[in-house]
Amino acid sequence: SFNYEQIQDITIETRGFIETLFRFGTLHVQTAGSGRDILINHAANPEEARLLILGMQKKFAASKNGL
């Protein structure tokens, strides 16, 4: 497990026409320090998931900084 501040990058890989058409792909969450990245294959709406995680990361950072 890891926390939001360890997330360094989130990338999406969509291969081919079918994955693009039906909006699914691979979500790769790269982390610092934990030695493990998270790879979610065949994720539905991976861009939406990426934006959700990044939004939560920003909220976490703002709450930690007292903003």
Protein backbone atom coordinates (compact mmCIF):
# COMPACT_ATOMS: atom_id res chain seq x y z
CA SER A 1 0.00 0.00 0.00
CA PHE A 2 1.01 3.62 -0.39
CA ASN A 3 -0.41 7.07 0.21
CA TYR A 4 -1.24 9.88 -2.18
CA GLU A 5 2.01 11.76 -1.68
CA GLN A 6 3.95 8.78 -3.06
CA ILE A 7 2.20 8.93 -6.45
CA GLN A 8 4.63 10.25 -9.04
CA ASP A 9 2.79 9.60 -12.29
CA ILE A 10 -0.32 7.97 -13.69
CA THR A 11 -0.29 6.82 -17.27
CA ILE A 12 -2.90 5.22 -19.48
CA GLU A 13 -2.34 2.83 -22.34
CA THR A 14 -5.14 2.20 -24.80
CA ARG A 15 -4.39 -0.26 -27.59
CA GLY A 16 -6.36 -0.55 -30.73
CA PHE A 17 -9.76 0.39 -32.02
CA ILE A 18 -11.86 -1.73 -29.63
CA GLU A 19 -10.26 -0.37 -26.45
CA THR A 20 -10.59 3.16 -27.79
CA LEU A 21 -14.20 2.66 -28.86
CA PHE A 22 -15.31 1.12 -25.57
CA ARG A 23 -13.06 3.33 -23.43
CA PHE A 24 -10.97 0.83 -21.53
CA GLY A 25 -7.26 0.31 -21.15
CA THR A 26 -4.40 -0.14 -18.74
CA LEU A 27 -3.91 2.27 -15.84
CA HIS A 28 -0.36 2.44 -14.45
CA VAL A 29 0.20 4.25 -11.14
CA GLN A 30 3.89 4.89 -10.51
CA THR A 31 4.91 5.43 -6.91
CA ALA A 32 8.00 6.53 -5.02
CA GLY A 33 9.50 4.62 -2.18
CA SER A 34 7.13 1.68 -1.99
CA GLY A 35 8.98 -0.33 -4.60
CA ARG A 36 5.69 -1.30 -6.18
CA ASP A 37 3.65 0.27 -8.91
CA ILE A 38 -0.01 -0.46 -9.47
CA LEU A 39 -1.05 -1.81 -12.85
CA ILE A 40 -4.76 -2.19 -13.59
CA ASN A 41 -5.47 -4.01 -16.83
CA HIS A 42 -8.75 -3.63 -18.74
CA ALA A 43 -9.81 -0.67 -16.60
CA ALA A 44 -13.09 0.93 -17.63
CA ASN A 45 -12.76 4.67 -18.30
CA PRO A 46 -9.08 4.83 -17.31
CA GLU A 47 -8.86 8.58 -17.99
CA GLU A 48 -11.71 9.20 -15.57
CA ALA A 49 -9.96 7.04 -12.96
CA ARG A 50 -6.69 8.92 -13.52
CA LEU A 51 -8.39 12.28 -13.03
CA LEU A 52 -10.16 11.02 -9.90
CA ILE A 53 -6.89 9.80 -8.34
CA LEU A 54 -5.08 13.03 -9.22
CA GLY A 55 -7.95 15.06 -7.76
CA MET A 56 -7.80 13.09 -4.53
CA GLN A 57 -4.03 13.58 -4.44
CA LYS A 58 -4.48 17.36 -4.71
CA LYS A 59 -7.10 17.35 -1.93
CA PHE A 60 -4.77 15.32 0.27
CA ALA A 61 -1.89 17.73 -0.36
CA ALA A 62 -4.11 20.77 0.32
CA SER A 63 -5.42 19.31 3.58
CA LYS A 64 -1.90 18.43 4.69
CA ASN A 65 -0.74 21.98 3.98
CA GLY A 66 -3.73 23.51 5.74
CA LEU A 67 -5.23 25.04 2.61
